[in-house]
Amino acid sequence: MLQTFKTSVNEVQEKITNIGNDLLKANEVIVDAIITCDVDKFNEARTYIKNISSKTNDIDNSIIKILALYTPEARDLRQIVAYFKITNELARACANTRSFIRGFTDVCKDLEEDTIQEYAVPMQHSTIRAVKIAVSMINCVDSDELRERYEEVLIEENKTDDLYSMIEKNLIKQAETRNGEFEKYHRMLRALRKSEKVAGRAISMASLLLYVNLGGELQAS
């Protein structure tokens, strides 16, 4: 039974990793898309995160089956519970990415090139690094390495917060000098906010993966 349990958990782990890697690919393609406002690139990014709900539902069903068949305890139970919550974080991150694609496609031609290069591109790069490191934690079992990677994700997530704050101030200043265009700048900020939220989902994933290894309290996301 132990071997069957481990096989089932490994299958769940692999499926979660695959979704995480697809999320990563989508956000990597977005970098090129926002630089040139390339609609085809935005559409390509969207293909990587199609049918996420059915994929996460499949993982959740597998997790429920594991809980019913094996009644895991201690660290095994922590792992299963964490994976159950991680699928939700991945689904939300993919939803944020889709919203970013949809919103940014509408406003990218209105954003000044300097603003894109100075704020939007670096923010997207930090989002990518946060997701990449968080996904790499799924198969990491060394406690010290997990802590280090968690701190790296936290640094990148903080960078996205700082960059968003800077671009927010920049766009508000622009809006104040252009009467009647507040709605346009609000749409820009709303789109960019979605990229920041993807990094937020990455830190939630990293926190859950740290919990699997180290225990402690499971924080609400």
CSV table of C-alpha atoms in Angstrom, one decimal:
chain,number,residue,atom,x,y,z
A,1,MET,CA,0.0,0.0,0.0
A,2,LEU,CA,2.9,2.4,0.8
A,3,GLN,CA,4.3,2.1,-2.7
A,4,THR,CA,0.9,2.6,-4.3
A,5,PHE,CA,0.4,5.7,-2.1
A,6,LYS,CA,3.7,7.1,-3.1
A,7,THR,CA,2.9,6.4,-6.8
A,8,SER,CA,-0.4,8.3,-6.5
A,9,VAL,CA,1.3,11.2,-4.7
A,10,ASN,CA,4.0,11.4,-7.4
A,11,GLU,CA,1.4,11.5,-10.1
A,12,VAL,CA,-0.3,14.4,-8.4
A,13,GLN,CA,3.1,16.1,-8.0
A,14,GLU,CA,3.8,15.7,-11.7
A,15,LYS,CA,0.5,17.2,-12.7
A,16,ILE,CA,1.0,20.2,-10.4
A,17,THR,CA,4.5,20.7,-11.8
A,18,ASN,CA,3.1,20.5,-15.4
A,19,ILE,CA,0.6,23.2,-14.7
A,20,GLY,CA,3.2,25.3,-13.0
A,21,ASN,CA,5.5,25.0,-16.0
A,22,ASP,CA,2.7,26.0,-18.4
A,23,LEU,CA,2.0,29.1,-16.2
A,24,LEU,CA,5.7,29.9,-16.4
A,25,LYS,CA,5.8,29.5,-20.2
A,26,ALA,CA,2.7,31.8,-20.6
A,27,ASN,CA,4.4,34.5,-18.5
A,28,GLU,CA,7.7,34.2,-20.4
A,29,VAL,CA,5.9,34.7,-23.7
A,30,ILE,CA,4.1,37.7,-22.3
A,31,VAL,CA,7.5,39.5,-21.9
A,32,ASP,CA,7.9,39.7,-25.7
A,33,ALA,CA,4.3,40.5,-26.2
A,34,ILE,CA,4.3,43.6,-24.0
A,35,ILE,CA,7.4,45.0,-25.5
A,36,THR,CA,6.0,45.0,-29.0
A,37,CYS,CA,2.3,44.9,-28.2
A,38,ASP,CA,2.1,41.8,-30.3
A,39,VAL,CA,-1.4,40.3,-30.3
A,40,ASP,CA,-0.2,37.0,-31.7
A,41,LYS,CA,2.3,36.7,-28.8
A,42,PHE,CA,-0.5,37.4,-26.3
A,43,ASN,CA,-2.6,34.7,-28.0
A,44,GLU,CA,0.3,32.3,-27.9
A,45,ALA,CA,0.7,32.9,-24.1
A,46,ARG,CA,-3.0,32.2,-23.6
A,47,THR,CA,-2.7,28.8,-25.2
A,48,TYR,CA,-0.4,27.6,-22.4
A,49,ILE,CA,-3.1,28.1,-19.8
A,50,LYS,CA,-6.1,26.7,-21.5
A,51,ASN,CA,-8.5,24.3,-19.8
A,52,ILE,CA,-6.8,24.9,-16.4
A,53,SER,CA,-10.1,24.3,-14.5
A,54,SER,CA,-10.4,20.8,-15.8
A,55,LYS,CA,-6.8,20.1,-15.1
A,56,THR,CA,-7.0,21.3,-11.5
A,57,ASN,CA,-10.3,19.5,-11.0
A,58,ASP,CA,-8.6,16.3,-12.1
A,59,ILE,CA,-5.8,16.9,-9.5
A,60,ASP,CA,-8.4,17.6,-6.8
A,61,ASN,CA,-10.3,14.4,-7.6
A,62,SER,CA,-7.0,12.5,-7.4
A,63,ILE,CA,-6.3,14.0,-4.0
A,64,ILE,CA,-9.7,13.2,-2.6
A,65,LYS,CA,-9.2,9.6,-3.8
A,66,ILE,CA,-5.8,9.5,-2.0
A,67,LEU,CA,-7.4,10.8,1.2
A,68,ALA,CA,-10.2,8.2,1.0
A,69,LEU,CA,-8.0,5.2,0.2
A,70,TYR,CA,-4.9,5.8,2.4
A,71,THR,CA,-5.9,8.2,5.2
A,72,PRO,CA,-2.4,9.6,5.4
A,73,GLU,CA,-1.1,11.1,8.6
A,74,ALA,CA,1.6,13.6,9.7
A,75,ARG,CA,3.9,14.8,6.9
A,76,ASP,CA,2.0,12.8,4.3
A,77,LEU,CA,-1.2,14.5,5.3
A,78,ARG,CA,0.5,17.9,5.2
A,79,GLN,CA,1.7,17.2,1.7
A,80,ILE,CA,-1.7,16.2,0.4
A,81,VAL,CA,-3.5,19.1,2.1
A,82,ALA,CA,-0.9,21.6,0.7
A,83,TYR,CA,-1.2,20.2,-2.8
A,84,PHE,CA,-5.0,20.6,-2.6
A,85,LYS,CA,-4.5,24.3,-1.8
A,86,ILE,CA,-1.7,24.7,-4.4
A,87,THR,CA,-4.1,23.7,-7.2
A,88,ASN,CA,-6.3,26.6,-6.2
A,89,GLU,CA,-3.3,29.0,-6.2
A,90,LEU,CA,-2.3,27.8,-9.7
A,91,ALA,CA,-5.9,28.2,-10.9
A,92,ARG,CA,-5.9,31.7,-9.6
A,93,ALA,CA,-2.5,32.5,-11.0
A,94,CYS,CA,-3.6,31.3,-14.4
A,95,ALA,CA,-6.8,33.4,-14.1
A,96,ASN,CA,-4.7,36.5,-13.2
A,97,THR,CA,-2.5,35.8,-16.2
A,98,ARG,CA,-5.5,35.5,-18.6
A,99,SER,CA,-6.9,38.8,-17.2
A,100,PHE,CA,-3.5,40.5,-17.6
A,101,ILE,CA,-3.3,39.3,-21.2
A,102,ARG,CA,-6.9,40.6,-21.9
A,103,GLY,CA,-6.4,43.9,-20.1
A,104,PHE,CA,-2.9,44.7,-21.4
A,105,THR,CA,-3.8,43.9,-25.0
A,106,ASP,CA,-6.4,46.7,-24.8
A,107,VAL,CA,-4.0,49.3,-23.3
A,108,CYS,CA,-0.5,48.5,-24.4
A,109,LYS,CA,-0.6,50.9,-27.4
A,110,ASP,CA,-1.5,53.7,-25.1
A,111,LEU,CA,1.4,53.1,-22.7
A,112,GLU,CA,4.6,55.1,-23.3
A,113,GLU,CA,7.5,52.9,-24.4
A,114,ASP,CA,9.6,54.3,-21.5
A,115,THR,CA,7.0,53.2,-19.0
A,116,ILE,CA,6.9,49.7,-20.5
A,117,GLN,CA,10.7,49.3,-20.5
A,118,GLU,CA,11.3,50.9,-17.1
A,119,TYR,CA,8.4,49.3,-15.1
A,120,ALA,CA,6.2,46.8,-17.0
A,121,VAL,CA,9.0,44.6,-18.3
A,122,PRO,CA,11.0,44.4,-15.1
A,123,MET,CA,7.8,43.7,-13.2
A,124,GLN,CA,7.0,40.8,-15.6
A,125,HIS,CA,10.5,39.5,-15.2
A,126,SER,CA,10.2,39.4,-11.4
A,127,THR,CA,6.9,37.6,-11.8
A,128,ILE,CA,8.5,35.0,-14.0
A,129,ARG,CA,11.3,34.5,-11.5
A,130,ALA,CA,8.9,34.1,-8.6
A,131,VAL,CA,6.8,31.5,-10.5
A,132,LYS,CA,9.9,29.6,-11.7
A,133,ILE,CA,11.4,29.3,-8.2
A,134,ALA,CA,8.1,28.4,-6.6
A,135,VAL,CA,7.6,25.6,-9.2
A,136,SER,CA,11.1,24.4,-8.6
A,137,MET,CA,10.2,23.9,-4.9
A,138,ILE,CA,7.7,21.2,-5.7
A,139,ASN,CA,10.4,18.6,-6.1
A,140,CYS,CA,12.8,20.0,-3.5
A,141,VAL,CA,13.1,18.0,-0.3
A,142,ASP,CA,16.1,19.7,1.4
A,143,SER,CA,14.9,22.0,4.2
A,144,ASP,CA,17.7,24.6,3.9
A,145,GLU,CA,17.2,24.7,0.1
A,146,LEU,CA,13.5,25.2,0.5
A,147,ARG,CA,14.0,28.1,2.9
A,148,GLU,CA,16.5,29.7,0.5
A,149,ARG,CA,14.1,29.4,-2.4
A,150,TYR,CA,11.2,30.7,-0.4
A,151,GLU,CA,13.3,33.8,0.4
A,152,GLU,CA,14.1,34.2,-3.3
A,153,VAL,CA,10.4,34.1,-4.2
A,154,LEU,CA,9.6,36.6,-1.5
A,155,ILE,CA,12.3,39.0,-2.8
A,156,GLU,CA,10.8,38.8,-6.3
A,157,GLU,CA,7.3,39.2,-5.1
A,158,ASN,CA,8.4,42.3,-3.1
A,159,LYS,CA,10.0,43.7,-6.3
A,160,THR,CA,6.7,43.4,-8.2
A,161,ASP,CA,5.0,45.3,-5.3
A,162,ASP,CA,7.6,48.0,-5.5
A,163,LEU,CA,7.5,48.3,-9.3
A,164,TYR,CA,3.7,48.4,-9.3
A,165,SER,CA,3.8,51.2,-6.8
A,166,MET,CA,6.2,53.1,-9.0
A,167,ILE,CA,4.3,52.6,-12.2
A,168,GLU,CA,1.1,53.6,-10.3
A,169,LYS,CA,2.6,56.9,-9.3
A,170,ASN,CA,3.9,57.5,-12.8
A,171,LEU,CA,0.6,56.8,-14.5
A,172,ILE,CA,-1.4,58.9,-12.0
A,173,LYS,CA,0.9,61.8,-12.6
A,174,GLN,CA,0.4,61.4,-16.4
A,175,ALA,CA,-3.4,61.2,-15.9
A,176,GLU,CA,-3.4,64.4,-13.9
A,177,THR,CA,-1.9,66.3,-16.8
A,178,ARG,CA,-4.4,64.9,-19.3
A,179,ASN,CA,-7.9,65.8,-18.3
A,180,GLY,CA,-10.6,63.4,-19.1
A,181,GLU,CA,-8.3,60.4,-19.5
A,182,PHE,CA,-8.5,58.9,-16.0
A,183,GLU,CA,-10.4,55.9,-17.2
A,184,LYS,CA,-7.7,55.0,-19.7
A,185,TYR,CA,-5.0,55.1,-17.0
A,186,HIS,CA,-7.2,53.2,-14.6
A,187,ARG,CA,-7.5,50.4,-17.2
A,188,MET,CA,-3.7,50.3,-17.5
A,189,LEU,CA,-3.2,50.0,-13.8
A,190,ARG,CA,-5.9,47.4,-13.5
A,191,ALA,CA,-4.2,45.3,-16.2
A,192,LEU,CA,-0.7,45.7,-14.6
A,193,ARG,CA,-2.1,44.8,-11.2
A,194,LYS,CA,-2.9,41.3,-12.5
A,195,SER,CA,0.8,40.7,-13.2
A,196,GLU,CA,1.6,41.6,-9.6
A,197,LYS,CA,-1.1,39.2,-8.4
A,198,VAL,CA,0.6,36.3,-10.2
A,199,ALA,CA,3.7,36.9,-8.1
A,200,GLY,CA,1.5,36.9,-5.1
A,201,ARG,CA,0.1,33.5,-5.9
A,202,ALA,CA,3.7,32.3,-6.4
A,203,ILE,CA,4.6,33.3,-2.8
A,204,SER,CA,1.5,31.5,-1.5
A,205,MET,CA,2.6,28.4,-3.3
A,206,ALA,CA,6.1,28.7,-1.9
A,207,SER,CA,4.7,29.1,1.6
A,208,LEU,CA,2.6,25.9,1.2
A,209,LEU,CA,5.6,24.0,-0.1
A,210,LEU,CA,7.6,25.1,2.9
A,211,TYR,CA,4.8,24.0,5.2
A,212,VAL,CA,5.0,20.5,3.6
A,213,ASN,CA,8.6,20.1,4.7
A,214,LEU,CA,8.7,22.1,7.9
A,215,GLY,CA,5.2,21.9,9.3
A,216,GLY,CA,3.9,24.8,11.5
A,217,GLU,CA,0.6,26.6,10.9
A,218,LEU,CA,-1.0,26.5,7.5
A,219,GLN,CA,-1.6,30.2,6.7
A,220,ALA,CA,-4.8,31.2,4.9
A,221,SER,CA,-4.2,32.6,1.4
